XYZ file of C-alpha atoms in Angstrom:
384
model
C -3.815 -17.500 0.399
C -0.482 -18.752 -0.879
C 2.406 -17.569 -2.991
C 2.150 -19.315 -6.310
C 3.604 -17.233 -9.090
C 1.714 -16.672 -12.349
C 3.074 -18.111 -15.591
C 5.637 -16.184 -17.587
C 7.042 -13.802 -14.975
C 10.761 -13.444 -14.257
C 12.702 -11.610 -11.562
C 16.180 -10.835 -10.310
C 17.529 -9.108 -7.199
C 20.938 -7.929 -6.058
C 22.612 -5.618 -3.561
C 23.876 -2.230 -4.710
C 25.260 -1.420 -1.265
C 22.521 1.090 -0.455
C 21.496 -0.892 2.623
C 23.926 -2.327 5.132
C 23.070 -5.903 4.304
C 20.971 -7.675 1.679
C 19.470 -6.870 -1.703
C 18.164 -3.398 -2.511
C 17.621 -3.692 -6.279
C 15.005 -5.787 -8.049
C 13.585 -6.431 -11.498
C 10.171 -8.051 -12.044
C 9.001 -8.534 -15.640
C 6.797 -10.613 -17.888
C 8.734 -12.683 -20.411
C 6.035 -11.901 -22.994
C 4.132 -8.710 -23.832
C 1.486 -7.667 -21.325
C -1.175 -5.081 -20.639
C -0.941 -2.949 -17.529
C -2.551 -0.381 -15.288
C -0.950 1.900 -12.716
C -1.613 4.703 -10.254
C 0.879 7.001 -8.586
C 1.312 9.562 -5.828
C -0.509 12.880 -6.143
C 2.264 14.698 -4.271
C 3.494 17.916 -5.877
C 7.033 16.662 -5.148
C 6.699 13.424 -7.092
C 10.140 12.041 -7.817
C 11.827 11.457 -11.204
C 11.117 7.728 -11.021
C 7.396 8.469 -10.772
C 7.653 10.936 -13.648
C 9.310 8.347 -15.886
C 6.836 5.645 -14.864
C 3.831 7.855 -15.553
C 5.015 8.238 -19.141
C 5.391 4.485 -19.534
C 2.128 3.641 -17.765
C 0.148 5.887 -20.098
C 0.554 3.332 -22.898
C -1.077 0.515 -20.891
C 1.532 -1.940 -22.189
C 4.135 -2.002 -19.406
C 5.359 -5.501 -18.626
C 7.525 -4.957 -15.578
C 9.272 -2.737 -13.069
C 12.749 -2.103 -11.735
C 12.971 -0.950 -8.100
C 15.731 0.697 -6.078
C 15.297 0.756 -2.285
C 16.924 3.038 0.315
C 17.121 5.989 -2.117
C 13.948 7.815 -3.181
C 15.592 9.847 -5.985
C 13.305 12.774 -5.108
C 14.139 16.501 -5.298
C 17.194 15.596 -7.365
C 16.524 17.832 -10.371
C 17.469 17.138 -13.996
C 20.297 14.838 -12.916
C 17.898 12.634 -10.970
C 15.537 12.451 -13.947
C 18.398 11.512 -16.275
C 19.536 8.841 -13.822
C 16.056 7.323 -13.607
C 15.884 7.122 -17.391
C 19.358 5.555 -17.541
C 18.398 2.875 -15.007
C 15.287 2.020 -17.019
C 17.101 2.041 -20.356
C 20.030 -0.114 -19.188
C 17.780 -2.754 -17.623
C 15.551 -2.742 -20.717
C 18.519 -3.180 -23.047
C 19.931 -6.161 -21.135
C 16.597 -7.956 -20.764
C 15.452 -7.270 -24.324
C 12.451 -5.201 -23.235
C 11.537 -1.905 -24.863
C 12.227 1.051 -22.529
C 8.590 2.048 -22.966
C 7.523 -1.228 -21.323
C 9.416 -0.816 -18.058
C 8.438 1.179 -14.970
C 10.975 2.542 -12.475
C 10.359 2.944 -8.758
C 12.446 4.212 -5.868
C 11.944 4.419 -2.129
C 14.037 5.739 0.735
C 15.660 8.998 1.777
C 14.725 12.138 -0.194
C 17.212 14.564 -1.719
C 20.073 12.227 -2.545
C 21.267 11.344 -6.022
C 21.595 7.713 -6.988
C 25.195 6.522 -6.497
C 25.346 5.813 -10.209
C 28.689 4.003 -10.216
C 27.229 1.433 -7.800
C 23.960 1.315 -9.717
C 25.664 0.742 -13.063
C 27.865 -1.984 -11.596
C 24.795 -3.731 -10.187
C 22.849 -3.531 -13.433
C 25.838 -4.948 -15.328
C 25.408 -8.145 -13.277
C 21.871 -8.561 -14.594
C 21.554 -11.827 -16.563
C 20.135 -11.585 -20.073
C 17.804 -14.475 -19.332
C 16.086 -13.928 -16.017
C 15.060 -16.862 -13.793
C 11.459 -17.598 -12.843
C 9.996 -14.953 -10.562
C 10.977 -15.189 -6.897
C 8.340 -12.926 -5.375
C 9.536 -13.236 -1.746
C 12.990 -12.085 -2.883
C 11.486 -9.142 -4.771
C 9.375 -8.158 -1.753
C 12.434 -8.360 0.505
C 14.598 -6.236 -1.800
C 11.895 -3.494 -1.825
C 11.867 -3.024 1.963
C 13.038 0.108 3.794
C 11.823 0.329 7.409
C 9.543 -2.689 6.904
C 10.190 -5.454 9.422
C 8.992 -8.209 7.085
C 8.437 -8.784 3.357
C 4.860 -8.589 2.094
C 3.712 -10.958 -0.659
C 0.714 -13.160 -1.432
C -1.131 -14.838 -4.301
C -4.588 -16.204 -5.073
C -6.173 -18.323 -7.785
C -8.818 -17.137 -10.249
C -9.964 -20.033 -12.392
C -6.885 -21.222 -14.293
C -5.069 -17.964 -13.568
C -3.006 -16.707 -10.627
C -2.945 -13.199 -9.158
C 0.139 -12.365 -7.096
C 1.190 -9.208 -5.307
C 4.174 -7.730 -3.492
C 4.307 -4.537 -1.443
C 6.464 -2.451 0.815
C 5.346 0.305 3.141
C 5.059 1.070 6.843
C 5.023 4.850 7.176
C 3.943 8.057 5.402
C 0.753 6.283 4.456
C -2.082 8.729 3.714
C -4.089 10.088 2.001
C -3.569 8.239 -1.284
C -1.543 5.076 -0.960
C 1.695 5.500 0.960
C 5.441 5.459 1.014
C 4.142 2.534 -0.782
C 5.311 0.413 -3.660
C 3.010 -2.412 -4.660
C 3.043 -4.536 -7.786
C 0.713 -7.237 -9.006
C 1.307 -9.768 -11.751
C -1.163 -12.162 -13.288
C -1.364 -14.599 -16.168
C -5.069 -13.823 -16.623
C -6.101 -12.510 -20.034
C -7.958 -9.200 -19.822
C -8.427 -6.255 -22.137
C -6.450 -3.233 -20.933
C -9.482 -0.975 -20.309
C -11.083 -3.720 -18.212
C -7.858 -4.266 -16.257
C -7.528 -0.529 -15.634
C -11.110 -0.206 -14.368
C -10.811 -3.177 -12.038
C -7.401 -2.129 -10.740
C -8.489 1.409 -9.881
C -11.598 0.125 -8.121
C -9.571 -2.298 -6.028
C -6.897 0.272 -5.138
C -9.596 2.706 -4.025
C -11.094 0.127 -1.645
C -7.795 -1.152 -0.264
C -4.652 0.941 -0.466
C -6.596 4.207 -0.496
C -8.375 2.968 2.649
C -5.078 2.736 4.525
C -3.516 5.287 6.854
C -0.574 5.027 9.225
C 0.351 8.604 10.109
C -1.578 11.056 7.832
C 1.563 11.802 5.770
C 1.803 11.062 2.062
C 4.891 10.165 0.075
C 6.587 11.466 -3.042
C 7.158 7.976 -4.447
C 3.879 6.031 -4.234
C 3.509 3.601 -7.121
C 1.065 0.777 -7.724
C 0.858 -1.255 -10.910
C -0.471 -4.510 -12.337
C 0.859 -6.504 -15.280
C -1.291 -9.111 -17.066
C 0.306 -11.318 -19.728
C -2.690 -13.519 -20.566
C -0.829 -16.853 -20.572
C -3.540 -18.591 -18.501
C -6.337 -17.464 -20.810
C -9.531 -15.475 -20.171
C -11.117 -15.215 -16.727
C -14.457 -14.092 -15.362
C -14.121 -10.366 -14.715
C -16.043 -10.406 -11.432
C -14.048 -13.364 -10.137
C -10.810 -11.665 -11.131
C -11.782 -8.452 -9.335
C -12.575 -10.414 -6.174
C -9.257 -12.296 -6.339
C -7.318 -9.072 -6.863
C -9.249 -7.426 -4.027
C -8.385 -10.252 -1.638
C -4.695 -10.097 -2.588
C -4.619 -6.312 -2.180
C -6.524 -6.430 1.116
C -4.092 -9.019 2.483
C -1.183 -6.698 1.633
C -2.970 -3.695 3.165
C -3.536 -5.540 6.431
C 0.116 -6.621 6.443
C 1.211 -3.021 5.951
C -1.078 -1.737 8.701
C 0.123 -4.432 11.096
C 3.730 -3.584 10.231
C 3.273 0.190 10.550
C 6.344 1.913 11.938
C 6.527 0.998 15.610
C 3.043 -0.530 15.482
C 1.860 -3.247 17.829
C -1.783 -3.476 16.688
C -3.846 -3.372 13.511
C -6.832 -0.996 13.697
C -9.838 -1.632 11.468
C -12.499 1.098 11.496
C -15.846 0.102 9.981
C -18.241 2.973 9.309
C -21.850 2.000 8.603
C -25.082 3.895 8.126
C -23.446 6.859 6.389
C -25.071 9.174 3.856
C -22.790 7.716 1.172
C -19.440 5.990 0.744
C -17.567 9.304 0.686
C -18.900 10.269 4.110
C -18.142 6.822 5.514
C -14.570 7.046 4.215
C -14.147 10.560 5.635
C -15.372 9.590 9.095
C -13.316 6.403 9.122
C -10.125 8.230 8.165
C -10.759 10.883 10.829
C -10.998 8.184 13.484
C -8.028 6.075 12.398
C -5.840 9.184 11.999
C -6.539 10.554 15.479
C -3.418 10.382 17.688
C -5.702 10.126 20.712
C -7.564 7.141 19.260
C -4.258 5.526 18.253
C -2.724 5.932 21.701
C -5.888 4.716 23.415
C -5.771 1.573 21.306
C -2.093 1.113 22.105
C -2.810 1.313 25.819
C -5.978 -0.826 25.590
C -7.880 2.105 27.112
C -11.631 1.799 26.303
C -11.943 5.562 25.993
C -14.823 5.706 23.521
C -14.905 9.473 24.078
C -11.885 9.751 21.800
C -13.781 8.061 19.002
C -16.807 10.356 19.261
C -14.401 13.303 19.530
C -12.896 12.269 16.202
C -16.325 11.885 14.584
C -17.201 15.345 15.867
C -14.328 16.853 13.877
C -16.351 16.219 10.715
C -18.036 19.532 11.413
C -19.353 20.065 7.893
C -21.317 16.794 8.012
C -24.396 18.401 9.501
C -26.468 15.230 9.127
C -24.404 13.425 11.767
C -26.641 13.485 14.837
C -24.991 12.348 18.108
C -28.240 10.757 19.257
C -28.216 8.407 16.232
C -24.547 7.340 16.432
C -23.493 3.958 17.849
C -19.856 3.061 18.663
C -18.565 -0.452 19.260
C -15.174 -1.854 20.218
C -15.340 -5.322 18.745
C -18.866 -6.503 19.571
C -19.095 -4.305 22.675
C -21.346 -1.266 22.389
C -19.666 1.583 24.284
C -21.782 4.507 23.080
C -24.562 5.307 23.801
C -24.572 2.308 26.169
C -23.909 3.171 29.832
C -20.195 2.952 30.693
C -20.559 0.269 33.337
C -17.567 -1.622 34.702
C -18.690 -4.703 32.784
C -18.905 -2.810 29.477
C -15.520 -1.156 29.919
C -13.841 -4.417 30.938
C -15.235 -6.217 27.888
C -14.037 -3.390 25.641
C -10.612 -3.475 27.298
C -10.249 -7.167 26.566
C -10.932 -6.530 22.893
C -8.413 -3.682 22.806
C -5.711 -5.957 24.219
C -5.753 -8.043 21.044
C -3.417 -7.708 18.071
C -6.320 -6.604 15.858
C -8.787 -3.976 17.058
C -12.110 -3.365 15.296
C -13.930 -0.091 15.894
C -17.424 0.041 14.376
C -19.367 3.273 14.000
C -22.974 3.337 12.796
C -23.998 6.881 11.868
C -27.684 5.978 11.532
C -28.214 8.113 8.421
C -28.474 5.827 5.369
C -26.681 2.760 3.972
C -23.240 4.107 2.976
C -20.328 2.141 4.402
C -16.552 1.968 4.162
C -13.732 0.278 6.075
C -10.332 1.850 6.713
C -7.168 0.342 8.136
C -4.407 1.708 10.332
C -2.346 0.998 13.428
C -1.671 2.236 16.936
C 0.830 4.961 17.791
C 3.813 3.944 19.884
C 7.110 5.364 21.066
C 8.699 3.100 18.445
C 7.239 5.278 15.683
C 8.896 8.331 17.213
C 12.288 6.647 17.489
C 12.237 5.333 13.910
C 11.430 8.742 12.452
C 13.488 10.865 14.841
C 16.582 8.948 13.774
C 15.631 8.186 10.147
C 18.578 9.851 8.367
C 21.082 9.693 11.222
C-alpha cells in the first residue's frame, strides 16, 4: 500500500502553539462537492466538536474536516460549543465551503477551553486557495501521544482510497481516542457509501482495543467526490477495508507504551457477536497483555479470559483449542518443546492468539497490544 492522494482534495496545516513543537491544526477538504458518511463516539460526555459534526454529518454532504490537536474541547459547556461552531464557520468562510459541509474534530486534554485568540490567529493564516492534499502532514498534525503519523492509500480501479488516523490510547469499546478520515475520488451514491463505511468500521476500528477505555471525541468519516468516476462496490469495500485495517494495525502497534501488536482470532463461535465478545475479553485482559509483553507462554491466562464469558453457556472447555501462532498450547500437553515454541512466537513484534470454540462457524478478529510500564508512565503524567 502507498500514499497516493485522490483527485480533488486539498489540505493545510499550521501550529497554534498547543503543542511544544510542530503543527496542531489541520484542514482537509474536497475542492468540489462530495458525499460523506461518518460515525462518532457513543460516550455520554461527547464533546462540542462531536456535537457540531453530528449535525453536519446527518446531511451526508460533508466535504472535509478541520482538526485541532492537544485540546479535546470536552466538558466546556456552552462556550466550548460556541467556539467549535466559530472554528468551523471561520474555516468555511475562508475556503468558500458552506458551514454545513465541514466537520470539526478535537483531541487532547479534557476540560480546557480552546485558546481562541491563538486559534483565530492561526485560522487567519489559512490561504483562500488550499494546496493539494499533503496527507502525511495532516496525519502528523493530528497526533497527540502517537509516536508516528498514520496514513495509507490504495487503488480501486481508476480511483484512490486514502486514510489518515491518530490514536494510541483510550481505545475501546467503539473506536478510540481516535480520529480517522478517509478521502476518495470514487463516485458512489451516499446510501451505498454509508453502508460500506459502517460495515468496514465495524470490522476494523470497532475490532480494536488498547486499554478498555473509550473517548469523548471519537470521529470517523469518509468523503467521496466522484472525480475518478464509478467503481465496483465490492472492490471499493475491499480497498477501504484494507486501508482501514492497515491503520488499525498501526494504531495497535503504536498503543501507548506498546512493544507488540496482539491479534486475537476467534473461530468456531456460535455467531460473529460471540466471536467478537470472546476476542475482546482476551485482548483486554491485563494478564494476557502482560504475559505477551514478557513472552510468557501462559495459555492459562487465555482460557481464564474465555471463562469470563460466563453467560455463553455453549462454550465447553473440552471443545476449545488455543494456539500461540501455529503452536497448540491447549488442550495439548504443556511439554518443554511446546512451551519453547510458543515462547519463540511471543518474542516477536506481532503475536497471534487463535481460539477455536468448536461450536459453529462464527469468527471475528480483534487487535490490541501488550501492557508495559510505558503505558503507566504516559498516563500517570498525562496532564503534568
